[in-house]
Amino acid sequence: MAIRHNVTNRLRLLVLGLALSGVAGAAADAPVLDAEAGPCALAITVSDPENRPVYAAKIRVTVRHGFMGLRRMSLEIHTDAEGKALLTGLPGTPKKRLEFEVTSGRFYTIVSAYPSSRCREDRLNVRFKNRDLLPEEP
């Protein structure tokens, strides 16, 4: 009876360990937003002036696509604890370059990007500078 009880406890610990490792693995993935407008993807990383990742930085972009760029889509995503976010489903040939508004606390900057020919592997690194600080409110 003691052997069976010992084996049961080991199985419980194994199942609990596997369940916790699955949760930790899922939490490590960057937030993903699918625009469903094309085949391209863009991995975005946001860091502060000291090159540390910025958590919950807001990234906004308006994508124009379709005939004469008449279709518009406004997207917004926030970064994870590692300062990362992933936009997928971007059009391969947008009508205008993509301008990303990135804000976090008092930091604000605009970064432009145009999808390359290898648009599935594009990366955008945004690093706030001290001059990107918004003025304090009175």
PDB file of C-alpha atoms in Angstrom:
ATOM      1  CA  MET A   1       0.000   0.000   0.000  1.00  0.00           C
ATOM      2  CA  ALA A   2       2.880   2.384   0.811  1.00  0.00           C
ATOM      3  CA  ILE A   3       4.443   1.829  -2.622  1.00  0.00           C
ATOM      4  CA  ARG A   4       1.181   2.584  -4.415  1.00  0.00           C
ATOM      5  CA  HIS A   5       0.718   5.775  -2.363  1.00  0.00           C
ATOM      6  CA  ASN A   6       4.302   6.858  -3.187  1.00  0.00           C
ATOM      7  CA  VAL A   7       3.774   6.264  -6.935  1.00  0.00           C
ATOM      8  CA  THR A   8       0.498   8.199  -6.847  1.00  0.00           C
ATOM      9  CA  ASN A   9       2.200  11.183  -5.198  1.00  0.00           C
ATOM     10  CA  ARG A  10       4.992  11.144  -7.783  1.00  0.00           C
ATOM     11  CA  LEU A  11       2.457  11.094 -10.618  1.00  0.00           C
ATOM     12  CA  ARG A  12       0.608  14.026  -9.070  1.00  0.00           C
ATOM     13  CA  LEU A  13       3.839  16.013  -8.794  1.00  0.00           C
ATOM     14  CA  LEU A  14       4.734  15.187 -12.395  1.00  0.00           C
ATOM     15  CA  VAL A  15       1.326  16.308 -13.694  1.00  0.00           C
ATOM     16  CA  LEU A  16       1.463  19.489 -11.601  1.00  0.00           C
ATOM     17  CA  GLY A  17       4.979  20.259 -12.858  1.00  0.00           C
ATOM     18  CA  LEU A  18       3.963  19.766 -16.488  1.00  0.00           C
ATOM     19  CA  ALA A  19       0.888  21.945 -16.037  1.00  0.00           C
ATOM     20  CA  LEU A  20       2.919  24.760 -14.474  1.00  0.00           C
ATOM     21  CA  SER A  21       5.569  24.591 -17.186  1.00  0.00           C
ATOM     22  CA  GLY A  22       2.825  24.907 -19.835  1.00  0.00           C
ATOM     23  CA  VAL A  23       1.445  28.019 -18.138  1.00  0.00           C
ATOM     24  CA  ALA A  24       4.907  29.580 -17.900  1.00  0.00           C
ATOM     25  CA  GLY A  25       5.568  28.819 -21.573  1.00  0.00           C
ATOM     26  CA  ALA A  26       2.297  30.400 -22.658  1.00  0.00           C
ATOM     27  CA  ALA A  27       2.955  33.536 -20.602  1.00  0.00           C
ATOM     28  CA  ALA A  28       6.343  34.023 -22.297  1.00  0.00           C
ATOM     29  CA  ASP A  29       4.791  34.539 -25.755  1.00  0.00           C
ATOM     30  CA  ALA A  30       4.500  38.102 -27.042  1.00  0.00           C
ATOM     31  CA  PRO A  31       1.004  39.542 -27.628  1.00  0.00           C
ATOM     32  CA  VAL A  32      -0.181  38.971 -31.203  1.00  0.00           C
ATOM     33  CA  LEU A  33      -2.654  41.052 -33.223  1.00  0.00           C
ATOM     34  CA  ASP A  34      -3.834  39.713 -36.595  1.00  0.00           C
ATOM     35  CA  ALA A  35      -4.944  42.419 -39.059  1.00  0.00           C
ATOM     36  CA  GLU A  36      -6.172  39.795 -41.572  1.00  0.00           C
ATOM     37  CA  ALA A  37      -5.206  42.058 -44.496  1.00  0.00           C
ATOM     38  CA  GLY A  38      -2.241  40.215 -45.993  1.00  0.00           C
ATOM     39  CA  PRO A  39       0.698  37.843 -45.527  1.00  0.00           C
ATOM     40  CA  CYS A  40       3.179  40.099 -43.695  1.00  0.00           C
ATOM     41  CA  ALA A  41       4.200  40.193 -40.051  1.00  0.00           C
ATOM     42  CA  LEU A  42       6.146  42.712 -37.992  1.00  0.00           C
ATOM     43  CA  ALA A  43       7.826  41.976 -34.658  1.00  0.00           C
ATOM     44  CA  ILE A  44       8.092  45.141 -32.558  1.00  0.00           C
ATOM     45  CA  THR A  45      10.390  45.657 -29.568  1.00  0.00           C
ATOM     46  CA  VAL A  46      10.147  48.789 -27.396  1.00  0.00           C
ATOM     47  CA  SER A  47      12.879  49.901 -24.983  1.00  0.00           C
ATOM     48  CA  ASP A  48      13.521  52.941 -22.783  1.00  0.00           C
ATOM     49  CA  PRO A  49      16.545  55.313 -22.941  1.00  0.00           C
ATOM     50  CA  GLU A  50      18.552  52.864 -20.778  1.00  0.00           C
ATOM     51  CA  ASN A  51      17.720  50.073 -23.290  1.00  0.00           C
ATOM     52  CA  ARG A  52      15.427  48.233 -20.844  1.00  0.00           C
ATOM     53  CA  PRO A  53      12.207  46.662 -22.194  1.00  0.00           C
ATOM     54  CA  VAL A  54       9.060  48.759 -21.761  1.00  0.00           C
ATOM     55  CA  TYR A  55       6.020  46.943 -20.381  1.00  0.00           C
ATOM     56  CA  ALA A  56       2.538  47.947 -21.647  1.00  0.00           C
ATOM     57  CA  ALA A  57       3.765  50.448 -24.233  1.00  0.00           C
ATOM     58  CA  LYS A  58       0.828  51.327 -26.493  1.00  0.00           C
ATOM     59  CA  ILE A  59       1.482  50.877 -30.225  1.00  0.00           C
ATOM     60  CA  ARG A  60      -1.018  52.380 -32.693  1.00  0.00           C
ATOM     61  CA  VAL A  61      -0.965  52.179 -36.471  1.00  0.00           C
ATOM     62  CA  THR A  62      -3.440  52.897 -39.266  1.00  0.00           C
ATOM     63  CA  VAL A  63      -3.101  50.551 -42.232  1.00  0.00           C
ATOM     64  CA  ARG A  64      -4.431  51.658 -45.627  1.00  0.00           C
ATOM     65  CA  HIS A  65      -4.928  48.889 -48.146  1.00  0.00           C
ATOM     66  CA  GLY A  66      -7.164  47.776 -50.980  1.00  0.00           C
ATOM     67  CA  PHE A  67      -8.046  49.680 -54.136  1.00  0.00           C
ATOM     68  CA  MET A  68      -6.608  53.229 -53.949  1.00  0.00           C
ATOM     69  CA  GLY A  69      -5.997  52.721 -50.236  1.00  0.00           C
ATOM     70  CA  LEU A  70      -9.662  53.248 -49.478  1.00  0.00           C
ATOM     71  CA  ARG A  71      -9.747  50.544 -46.834  1.00  0.00           C
ATOM     72  CA  ARG A  72      -8.393  51.710 -43.511  1.00  0.00           C
ATOM     73  CA  MET A  73      -7.810  49.773 -40.377  1.00  0.00           C
ATOM     74  CA  SER A  74      -6.698  51.215 -37.032  1.00  0.00           C
ATOM     75  CA  LEU A  75      -4.782  48.759 -34.881  1.00  0.00           C
ATOM     76  CA  GLU A  76      -3.642  49.024 -31.273  1.00  0.00           C
ATOM     77  CA  ILE A  77      -1.552  46.584 -29.249  1.00  0.00           C
ATOM     78  CA  HIS A  78       0.401  46.722 -25.983  1.00  0.00           C
ATOM     79  CA  THR A  79       3.824  45.216 -25.309  1.00  0.00           C
ATOM     80  CA  ASP A  80       4.520  42.427 -22.852  1.00  0.00           C
ATOM     81  CA  ALA A  81       7.057  42.450 -19.982  1.00  0.00           C
ATOM     82  CA  GLU A  82       9.887  41.950 -22.490  1.00  0.00           C
ATOM     83  CA  GLY A  83       8.762  44.989 -24.500  1.00  0.00           C
ATOM     84  CA  LYS A  84       7.634  42.820 -27.431  1.00  0.00           C
ATOM     85  CA  ALA A  85       4.515  42.700 -29.600  1.00  0.00           C
ATOM     86  CA  LEU A  86       3.731  41.009 -32.921  1.00  0.00           C
ATOM     87  CA  LEU A  87       1.502  42.338 -35.699  1.00  0.00           C
ATOM     88  CA  THR A  88       0.500  39.724 -38.272  1.00  0.00           C
ATOM     89  CA  GLY A  89      -1.729  39.802 -41.330  1.00  0.00           C
ATOM     90  CA  LEU A  90      -0.343  43.119 -42.593  1.00  0.00           C
ATOM     91  CA  PRO A  91      -0.699  43.838 -46.335  1.00  0.00           C
ATOM     92  CA  GLY A  92       2.371  43.092 -48.442  1.00  0.00           C
ATOM     93  CA  THR A  93       1.974  46.321 -50.410  1.00  0.00           C
ATOM     94  CA  PRO A  94       0.333  48.994 -48.256  1.00  0.00           C
ATOM     95  CA  LYS A  95      -0.641  52.216 -50.024  1.00  0.00           C
ATOM     96  CA  LYS A  96       1.442  54.332 -47.622  1.00  0.00           C
ATOM     97  CA  ARG A  97       4.285  53.584 -45.268  1.00  0.00           C
ATOM     98  CA  LEU A  98       3.177  52.480 -41.842  1.00  0.00           C
ATOM     99  CA  GLU A  99       3.554  55.078 -39.088  1.00  0.00           C
ATOM    100  CA  PHE A 100       3.553  53.681 -35.588  1.00  0.00           C
ATOM    101  CA  GLU A 101       2.654  55.914 -32.636  1.00  0.00           C
ATOM    102  CA  VAL A 102       4.353  54.458 -29.575  1.00  0.00           C
ATOM    103  CA  THR A 103       3.512  55.784 -26.101  1.00  0.00           C
ATOM    104  CA  SER A 104       4.378  54.755 -22.579  1.00  0.00           C
ATOM    105  CA  GLY A 105       3.879  57.002 -19.598  1.00  0.00           C
ATOM    106  CA  ARG A 106       5.375  60.349 -20.590  1.00  0.00           C
ATOM    107  CA  PHE A 107       7.286  58.931 -23.584  1.00  0.00           C
ATOM    108  CA  TYR A 108       5.895  59.440 -27.099  1.00  0.00           C
ATOM    109  CA  THR A 109       7.450  58.827 -30.510  1.00  0.00           C
ATOM    110  CA  ILE A 110       6.431  58.117 -34.102  1.00  0.00           C
ATOM    111  CA  VAL A 111       8.344  55.539 -36.126  1.00  0.00           C
ATOM    112  CA  SER A 112       7.854  54.861 -39.854  1.00  0.00           C
ATOM    113  CA  ALA A 113       8.285  51.495 -41.519  1.00  0.00           C
ATOM    114  CA  TYR A 114       7.611  50.061 -44.950  1.00  0.00           C
ATOM    115  CA  PRO A 115       7.305  46.284 -45.369  1.00  0.00           C
ATOM    116  CA  SER A 116      10.307  44.782 -47.135  1.00  0.00           C
ATOM    117  CA  SER A 117      10.279  42.026 -49.733  1.00  0.00           C
ATOM    118  CA  ARG A 118      10.808  39.491 -46.910  1.00  0.00           C
ATOM    119  CA  CYS A 119       7.868  40.866 -44.990  1.00  0.00           C
ATOM    120  CA  ARG A 120       7.395  37.749 -42.867  1.00  0.00           C
ATOM    121  CA  GLU A 121      10.703  38.411 -41.076  1.00  0.00           C
ATOM    122  CA  ASP A 122      10.483  42.172 -40.511  1.00  0.00           C
ATOM    123  CA  ARG A 123      11.473  43.624 -37.151  1.00  0.00           C
ATOM    124  CA  LEU A 124      11.013  47.102 -35.754  1.00  0.00           C
ATOM    125  CA  ASN A 125      13.067  48.221 -32.762  1.00  0.00           C
ATOM    126  CA  VAL A 126      11.772  51.341 -31.028  1.00  0.00           C
ATOM    127  CA  ARG A 127      14.013  52.949 -28.430  1.00  0.00           C
ATOM    128  CA  PHE A 128      12.708  55.958 -26.578  1.00  0.00           C
ATOM    129  CA  LYS A 129      15.145  58.818 -26.156  1.00  0.00           C
ATOM    130  CA  ASN A 130      15.143  61.415 -23.397  1.00  0.00           C
ATOM    131  CA  ARG A 131      13.945  64.019 -25.903  1.00  0.00           C
ATOM    132  CA  ASP A 132      10.784  61.931 -26.501  1.00  0.00           C
ATOM    133  CA  LEU A 133       9.356  63.027 -23.137  1.00  0.00           C
ATOM    134  CA  LEU A 134       6.022  64.797 -23.245  1.00  0.00           C
ATOM    135  CA  PRO A 135       5.860  68.066 -21.291  1.00  0.00           C
ATOM    136  CA  GLU A 136       4.457  67.825 -17.786  1.00  0.00           C
ATOM    137  CA  GLU A 137       0.898  68.975 -17.287  1.00  0.00           C
ATOM    138  CA  PRO A 138       0.535  72.092 -15.092  1.00  0.00           C
TER     139      PRO A 138
END
